[in-house]
mmCIF file with all atom_site columns, C-alpha atoms in Angstrom:
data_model
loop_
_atom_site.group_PDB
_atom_site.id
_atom_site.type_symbol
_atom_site.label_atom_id
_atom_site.label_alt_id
_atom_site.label_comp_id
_atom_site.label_asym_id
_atom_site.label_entity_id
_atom_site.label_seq_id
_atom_site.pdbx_PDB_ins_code
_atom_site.Cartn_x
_atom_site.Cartn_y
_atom_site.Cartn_z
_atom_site.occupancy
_atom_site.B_iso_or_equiv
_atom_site.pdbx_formal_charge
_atom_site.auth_seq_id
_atom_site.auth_comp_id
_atom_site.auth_asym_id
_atom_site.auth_atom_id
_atom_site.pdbx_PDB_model_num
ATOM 1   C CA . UNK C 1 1   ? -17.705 10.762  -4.589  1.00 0.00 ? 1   UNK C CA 1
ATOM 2   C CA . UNK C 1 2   ? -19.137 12.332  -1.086  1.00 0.00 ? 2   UNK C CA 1
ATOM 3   C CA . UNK C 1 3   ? -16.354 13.266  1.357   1.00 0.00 ? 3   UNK C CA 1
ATOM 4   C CA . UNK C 1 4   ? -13.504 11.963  -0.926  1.00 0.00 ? 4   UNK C CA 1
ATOM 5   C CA . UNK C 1 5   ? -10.172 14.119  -1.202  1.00 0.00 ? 5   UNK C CA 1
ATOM 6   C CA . UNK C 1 6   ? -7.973  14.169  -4.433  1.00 0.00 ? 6   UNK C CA 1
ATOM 7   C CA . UNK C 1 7   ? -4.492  12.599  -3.265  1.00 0.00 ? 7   UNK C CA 1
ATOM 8   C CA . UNK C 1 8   ? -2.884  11.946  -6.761  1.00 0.00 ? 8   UNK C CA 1
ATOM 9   C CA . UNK C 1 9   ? -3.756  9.974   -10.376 1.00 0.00 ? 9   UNK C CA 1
ATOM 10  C CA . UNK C 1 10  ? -2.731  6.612   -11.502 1.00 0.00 ? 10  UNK C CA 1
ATOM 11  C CA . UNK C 1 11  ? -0.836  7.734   -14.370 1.00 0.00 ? 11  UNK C CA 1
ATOM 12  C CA . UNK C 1 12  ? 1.065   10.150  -11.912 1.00 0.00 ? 12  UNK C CA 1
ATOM 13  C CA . UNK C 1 13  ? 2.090   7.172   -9.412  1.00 0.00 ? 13  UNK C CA 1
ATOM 14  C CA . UNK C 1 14  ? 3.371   4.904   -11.688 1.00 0.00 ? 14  UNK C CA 1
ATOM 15  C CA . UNK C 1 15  ? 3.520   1.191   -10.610 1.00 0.00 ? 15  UNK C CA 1
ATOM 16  C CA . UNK C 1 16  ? 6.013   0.397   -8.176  1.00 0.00 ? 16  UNK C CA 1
ATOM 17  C CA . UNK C 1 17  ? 5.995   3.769   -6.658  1.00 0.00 ? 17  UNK C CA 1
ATOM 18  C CA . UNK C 1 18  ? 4.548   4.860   -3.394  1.00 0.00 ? 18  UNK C CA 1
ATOM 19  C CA . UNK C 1 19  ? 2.608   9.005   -2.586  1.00 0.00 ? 19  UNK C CA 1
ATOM 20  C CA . UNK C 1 20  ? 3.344   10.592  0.243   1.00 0.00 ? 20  UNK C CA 1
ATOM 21  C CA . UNK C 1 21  ? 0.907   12.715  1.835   1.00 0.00 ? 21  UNK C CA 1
ATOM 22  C CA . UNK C 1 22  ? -0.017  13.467  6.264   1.00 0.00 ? 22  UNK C CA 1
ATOM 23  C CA . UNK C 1 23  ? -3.116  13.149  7.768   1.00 0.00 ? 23  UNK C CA 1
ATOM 24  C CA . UNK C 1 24  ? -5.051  13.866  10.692  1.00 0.00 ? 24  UNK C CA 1
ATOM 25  C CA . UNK C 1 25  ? -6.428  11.216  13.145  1.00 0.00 ? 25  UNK C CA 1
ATOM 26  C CA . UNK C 1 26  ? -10.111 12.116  14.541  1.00 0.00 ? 26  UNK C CA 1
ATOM 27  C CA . UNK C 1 27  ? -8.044  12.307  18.443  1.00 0.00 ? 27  UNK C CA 1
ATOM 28  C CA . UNK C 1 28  ? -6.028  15.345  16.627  1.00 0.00 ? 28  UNK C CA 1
ATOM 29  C CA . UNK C 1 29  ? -2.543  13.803  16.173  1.00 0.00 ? 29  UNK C CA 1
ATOM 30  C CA . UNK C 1 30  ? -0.993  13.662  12.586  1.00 0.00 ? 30  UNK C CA 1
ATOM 31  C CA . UNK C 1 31  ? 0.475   10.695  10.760  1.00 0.00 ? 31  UNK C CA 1
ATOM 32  C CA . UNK C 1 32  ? 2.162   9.889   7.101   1.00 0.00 ? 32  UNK C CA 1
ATOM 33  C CA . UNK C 1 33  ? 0.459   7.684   5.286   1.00 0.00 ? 33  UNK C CA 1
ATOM 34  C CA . UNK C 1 34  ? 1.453   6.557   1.580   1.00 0.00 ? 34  UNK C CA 1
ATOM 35  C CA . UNK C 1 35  ? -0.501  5.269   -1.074  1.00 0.00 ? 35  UNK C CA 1
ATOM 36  C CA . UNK C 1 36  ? 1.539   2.169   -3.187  1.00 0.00 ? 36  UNK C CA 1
ATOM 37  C CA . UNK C 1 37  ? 0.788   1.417   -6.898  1.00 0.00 ? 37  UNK C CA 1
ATOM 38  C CA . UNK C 1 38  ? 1.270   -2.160  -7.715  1.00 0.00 ? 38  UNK C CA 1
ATOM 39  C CA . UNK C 1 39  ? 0.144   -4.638  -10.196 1.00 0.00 ? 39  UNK C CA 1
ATOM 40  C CA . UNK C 1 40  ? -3.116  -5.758  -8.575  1.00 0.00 ? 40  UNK C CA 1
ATOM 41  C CA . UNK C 1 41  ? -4.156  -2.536  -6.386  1.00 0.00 ? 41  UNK C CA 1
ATOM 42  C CA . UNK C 1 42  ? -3.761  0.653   -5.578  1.00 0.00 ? 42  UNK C CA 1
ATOM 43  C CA . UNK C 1 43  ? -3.648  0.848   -1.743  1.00 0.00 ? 43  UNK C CA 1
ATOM 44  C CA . UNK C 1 44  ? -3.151  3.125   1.402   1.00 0.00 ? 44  UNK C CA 1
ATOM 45  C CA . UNK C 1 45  ? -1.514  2.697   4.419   1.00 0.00 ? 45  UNK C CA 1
ATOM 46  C CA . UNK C 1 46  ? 0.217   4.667   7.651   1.00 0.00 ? 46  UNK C CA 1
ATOM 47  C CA . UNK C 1 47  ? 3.836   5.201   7.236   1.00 0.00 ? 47  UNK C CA 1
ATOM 48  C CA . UNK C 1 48  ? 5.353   2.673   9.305   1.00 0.00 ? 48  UNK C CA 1
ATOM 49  C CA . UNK C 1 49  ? 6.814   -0.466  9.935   1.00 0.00 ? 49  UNK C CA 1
ATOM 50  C CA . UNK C 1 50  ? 4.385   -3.309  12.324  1.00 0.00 ? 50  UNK C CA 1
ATOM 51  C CA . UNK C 1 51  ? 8.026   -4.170  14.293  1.00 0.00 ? 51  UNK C CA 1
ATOM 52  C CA . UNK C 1 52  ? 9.022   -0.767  14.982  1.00 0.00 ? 52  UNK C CA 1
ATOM 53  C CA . UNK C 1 53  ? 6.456   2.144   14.647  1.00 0.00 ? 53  UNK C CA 1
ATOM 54  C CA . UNK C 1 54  ? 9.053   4.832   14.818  1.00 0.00 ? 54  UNK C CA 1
ATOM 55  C CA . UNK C 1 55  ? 10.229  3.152   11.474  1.00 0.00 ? 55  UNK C CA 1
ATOM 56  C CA . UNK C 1 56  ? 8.850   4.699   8.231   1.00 0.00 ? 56  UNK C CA 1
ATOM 57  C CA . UNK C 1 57  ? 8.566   2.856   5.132   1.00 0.00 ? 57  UNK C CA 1
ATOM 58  C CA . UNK C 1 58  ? 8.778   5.996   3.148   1.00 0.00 ? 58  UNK C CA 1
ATOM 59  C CA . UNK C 1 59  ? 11.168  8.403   4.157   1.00 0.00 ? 59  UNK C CA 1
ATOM 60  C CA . UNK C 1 60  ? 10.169  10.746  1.713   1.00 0.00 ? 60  UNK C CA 1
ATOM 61  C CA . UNK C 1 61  ? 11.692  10.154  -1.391  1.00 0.00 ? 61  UNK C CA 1
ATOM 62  C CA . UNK C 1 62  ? 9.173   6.499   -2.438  1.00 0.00 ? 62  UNK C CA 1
ATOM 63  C CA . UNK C 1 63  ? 8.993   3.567   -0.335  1.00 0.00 ? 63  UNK C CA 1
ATOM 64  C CA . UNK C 1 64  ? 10.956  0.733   -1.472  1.00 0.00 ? 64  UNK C CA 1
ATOM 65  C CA . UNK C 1 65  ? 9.053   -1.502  -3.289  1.00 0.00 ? 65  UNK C CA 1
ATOM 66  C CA . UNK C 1 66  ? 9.728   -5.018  -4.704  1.00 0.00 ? 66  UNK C CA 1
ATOM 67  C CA . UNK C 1 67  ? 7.195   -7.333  -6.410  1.00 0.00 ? 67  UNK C CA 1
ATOM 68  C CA . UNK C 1 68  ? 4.234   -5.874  -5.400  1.00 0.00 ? 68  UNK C CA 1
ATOM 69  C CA . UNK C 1 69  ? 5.471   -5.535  -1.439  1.00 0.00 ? 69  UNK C CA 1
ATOM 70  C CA . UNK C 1 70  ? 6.553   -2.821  0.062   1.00 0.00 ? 70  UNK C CA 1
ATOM 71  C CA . UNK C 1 71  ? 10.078  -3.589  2.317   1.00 0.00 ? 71  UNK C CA 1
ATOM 72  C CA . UNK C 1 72  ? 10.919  -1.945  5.593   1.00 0.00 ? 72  UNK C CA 1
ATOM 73  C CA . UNK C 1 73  ? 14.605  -0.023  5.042   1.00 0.00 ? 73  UNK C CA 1
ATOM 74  C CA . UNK C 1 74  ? 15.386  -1.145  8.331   1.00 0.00 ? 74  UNK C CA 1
ATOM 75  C CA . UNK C 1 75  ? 15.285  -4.454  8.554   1.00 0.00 ? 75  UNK C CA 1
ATOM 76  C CA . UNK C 1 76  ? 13.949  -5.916  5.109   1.00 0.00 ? 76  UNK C CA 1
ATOM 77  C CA . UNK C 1 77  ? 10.366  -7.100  6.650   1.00 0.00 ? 77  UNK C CA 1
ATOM 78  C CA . UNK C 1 78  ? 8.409   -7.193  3.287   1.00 0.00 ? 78  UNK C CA 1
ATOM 79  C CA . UNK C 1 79  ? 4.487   -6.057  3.152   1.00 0.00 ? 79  UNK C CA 1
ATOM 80  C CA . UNK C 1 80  ? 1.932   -7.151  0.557   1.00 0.00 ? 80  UNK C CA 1
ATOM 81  C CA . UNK C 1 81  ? 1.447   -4.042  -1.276  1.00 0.00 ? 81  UNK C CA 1
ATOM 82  C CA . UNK C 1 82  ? -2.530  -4.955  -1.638  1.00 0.00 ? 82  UNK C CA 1
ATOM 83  C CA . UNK C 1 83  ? -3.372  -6.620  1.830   1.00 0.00 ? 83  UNK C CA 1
ATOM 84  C CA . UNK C 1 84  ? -0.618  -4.869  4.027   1.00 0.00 ? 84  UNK C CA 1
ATOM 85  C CA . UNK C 1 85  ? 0.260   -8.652  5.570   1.00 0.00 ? 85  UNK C CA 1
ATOM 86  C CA . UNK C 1 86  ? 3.582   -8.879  6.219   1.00 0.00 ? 86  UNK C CA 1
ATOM 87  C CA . UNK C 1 87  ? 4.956   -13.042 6.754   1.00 0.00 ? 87  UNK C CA 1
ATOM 88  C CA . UNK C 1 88  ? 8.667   -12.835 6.848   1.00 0.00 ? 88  UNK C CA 1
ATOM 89  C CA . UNK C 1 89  ? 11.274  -10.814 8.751   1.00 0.00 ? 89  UNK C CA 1
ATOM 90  C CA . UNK C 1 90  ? 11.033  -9.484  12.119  1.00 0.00 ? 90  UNK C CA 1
ATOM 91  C CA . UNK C 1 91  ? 7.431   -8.111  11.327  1.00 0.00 ? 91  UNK C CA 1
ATOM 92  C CA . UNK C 1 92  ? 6.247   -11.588 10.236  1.00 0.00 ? 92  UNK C CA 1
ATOM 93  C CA . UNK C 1 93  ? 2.685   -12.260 11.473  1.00 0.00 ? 93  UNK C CA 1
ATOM 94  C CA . UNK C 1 94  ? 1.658   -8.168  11.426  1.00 0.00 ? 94  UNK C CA 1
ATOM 95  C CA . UNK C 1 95  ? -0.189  -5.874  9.186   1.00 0.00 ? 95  UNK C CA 1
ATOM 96  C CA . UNK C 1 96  ? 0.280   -2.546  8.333   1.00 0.00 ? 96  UNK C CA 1
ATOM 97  C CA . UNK C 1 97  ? -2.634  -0.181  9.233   1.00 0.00 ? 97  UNK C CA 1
ATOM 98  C CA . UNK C 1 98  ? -5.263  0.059   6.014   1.00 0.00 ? 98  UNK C CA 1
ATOM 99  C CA . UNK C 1 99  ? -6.008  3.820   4.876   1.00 0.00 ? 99  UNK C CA 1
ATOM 100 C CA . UNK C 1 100 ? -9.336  4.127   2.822   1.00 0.00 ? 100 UNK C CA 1
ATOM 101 C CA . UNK C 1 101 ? -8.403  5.397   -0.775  1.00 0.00 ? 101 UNK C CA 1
ATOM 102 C CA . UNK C 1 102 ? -11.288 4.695   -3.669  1.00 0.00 ? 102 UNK C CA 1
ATOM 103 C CA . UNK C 1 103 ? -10.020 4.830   -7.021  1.00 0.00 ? 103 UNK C CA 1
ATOM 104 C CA . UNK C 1 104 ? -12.079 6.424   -9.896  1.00 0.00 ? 104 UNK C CA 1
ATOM 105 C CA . UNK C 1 105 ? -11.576 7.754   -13.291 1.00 0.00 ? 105 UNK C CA 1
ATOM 106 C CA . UNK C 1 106 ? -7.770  6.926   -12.844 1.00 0.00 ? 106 UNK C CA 1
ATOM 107 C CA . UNK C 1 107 ? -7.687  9.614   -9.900  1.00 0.00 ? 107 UNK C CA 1
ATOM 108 C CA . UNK C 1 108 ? -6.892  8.366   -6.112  1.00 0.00 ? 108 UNK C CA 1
ATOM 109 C CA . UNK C 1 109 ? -9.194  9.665   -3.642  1.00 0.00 ? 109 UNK C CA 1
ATOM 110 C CA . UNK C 1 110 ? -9.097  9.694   0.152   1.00 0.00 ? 110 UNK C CA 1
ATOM 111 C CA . UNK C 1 111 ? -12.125 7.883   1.353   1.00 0.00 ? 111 UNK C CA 1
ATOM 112 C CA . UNK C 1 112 ? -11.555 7.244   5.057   1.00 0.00 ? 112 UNK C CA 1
ATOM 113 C CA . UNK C 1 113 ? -13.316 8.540   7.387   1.00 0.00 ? 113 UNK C CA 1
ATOM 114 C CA . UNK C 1 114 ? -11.116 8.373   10.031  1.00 0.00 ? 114 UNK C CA 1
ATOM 115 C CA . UNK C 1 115 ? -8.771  10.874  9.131   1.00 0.00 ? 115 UNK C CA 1
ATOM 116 C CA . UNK C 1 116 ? -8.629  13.946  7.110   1.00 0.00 ? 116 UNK C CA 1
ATOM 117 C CA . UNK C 1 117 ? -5.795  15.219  4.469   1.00 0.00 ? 117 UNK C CA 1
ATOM 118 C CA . UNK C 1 118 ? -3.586  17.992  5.429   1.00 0.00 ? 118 UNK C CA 1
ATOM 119 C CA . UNK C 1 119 ? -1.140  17.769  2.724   1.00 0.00 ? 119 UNK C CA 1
ATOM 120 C CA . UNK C 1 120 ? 1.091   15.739  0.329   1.00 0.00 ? 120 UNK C CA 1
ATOM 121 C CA . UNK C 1 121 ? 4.620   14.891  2.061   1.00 0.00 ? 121 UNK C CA 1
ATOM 122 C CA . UNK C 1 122 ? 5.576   13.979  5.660   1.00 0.00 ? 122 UNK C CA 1
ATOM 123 C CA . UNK C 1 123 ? 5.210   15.677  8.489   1.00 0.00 ? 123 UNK C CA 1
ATOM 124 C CA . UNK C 1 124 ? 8.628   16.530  8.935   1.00 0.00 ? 124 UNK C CA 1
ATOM 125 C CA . UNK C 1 125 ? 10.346  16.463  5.594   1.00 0.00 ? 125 UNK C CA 1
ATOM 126 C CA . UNK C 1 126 ? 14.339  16.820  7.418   1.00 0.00 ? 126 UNK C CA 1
ATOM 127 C CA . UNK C 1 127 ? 16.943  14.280  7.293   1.00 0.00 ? 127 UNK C CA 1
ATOM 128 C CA . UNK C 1 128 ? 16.799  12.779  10.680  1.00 0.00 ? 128 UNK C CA 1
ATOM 129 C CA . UNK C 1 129 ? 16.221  9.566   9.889   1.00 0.00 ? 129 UNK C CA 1
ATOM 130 C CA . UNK C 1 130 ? 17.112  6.031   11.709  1.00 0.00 ? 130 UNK C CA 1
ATOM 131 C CA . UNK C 1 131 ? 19.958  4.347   10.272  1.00 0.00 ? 131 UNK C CA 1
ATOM 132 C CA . UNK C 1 132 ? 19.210  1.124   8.283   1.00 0.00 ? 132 UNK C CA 1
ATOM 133 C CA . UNK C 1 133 ? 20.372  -2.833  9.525   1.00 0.00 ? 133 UNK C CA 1
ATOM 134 C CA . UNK C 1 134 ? 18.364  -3.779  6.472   1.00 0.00 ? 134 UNK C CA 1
ATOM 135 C CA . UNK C 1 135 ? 20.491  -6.881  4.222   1.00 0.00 ? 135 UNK C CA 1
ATOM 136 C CA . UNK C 1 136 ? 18.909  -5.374  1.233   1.00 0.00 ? 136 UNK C CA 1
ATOM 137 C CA . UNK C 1 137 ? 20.325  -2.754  -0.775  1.00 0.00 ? 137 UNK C CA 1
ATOM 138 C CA . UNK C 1 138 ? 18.300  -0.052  -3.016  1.00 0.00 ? 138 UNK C CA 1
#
């Protein structure tokens, strides 16, 4: 696989559970992005929520996920793990932002072009975090 980075393996991210890992964007800035394991896919996206970008889905220890969607802490918007739509909540109507990932021989690979790994975890791995009007509990 030309230009593909190792991010992690199937049988390390078990179903259910989301990766981790920063990037950076071809303009130079970084961004989180996590890769979710669900029943139908393995999938990539950037780290936060469609209603409020400052929001991240994972906050570095796994992204909630429920079903096969991945919910926002915040305010309980849910996100098709596989297509990234979201149709209920205060993100209703939105999609999260798709990160190329390939999957072969069981190992996850960075495939997108657009940005380039830097490393697994956030960017800022503290405990600064926006507090959570979410309904759901984890």
């Amino acid at each position: 696989m030309q230009n593909a980075t190792k991010l992690t393996t199937v049988a390390t991210l078990a179903e259910g559970e989301s990766f981790l890992f920063t990037v950076r964007e071809r303009d130079g800035s970084e961004e989180e992005a996590l890769v979710v394991h669900t029943a139908d896919c393995v999938a990539a996206w950037l780290n936060f929520c469609q209603h409020e970008t400052d929001q991240r889905l994972d906050r570095g220890t796994g992204a909630a996920i429920r079903d096969g969607e991945i919910i926002c802490p915040k305010h309980g918007s849910m996100f098709d793990g596989c297509s990234g739509y979201c149709d209920n909540g205060k993100a209703a109507d939105s999609t999260l932002v798709e990160v190329d990932v390939a999957v072969d021989d069981g190992t996850v690979y960075l495939t997108d072009d657009d940005y380039t790994f830097l490393h697994e975890g956030g960017i800022d791995d503290d405990d600064d975090m926006p507090s959570s009007s979410s309904h759901l509990s984890f």
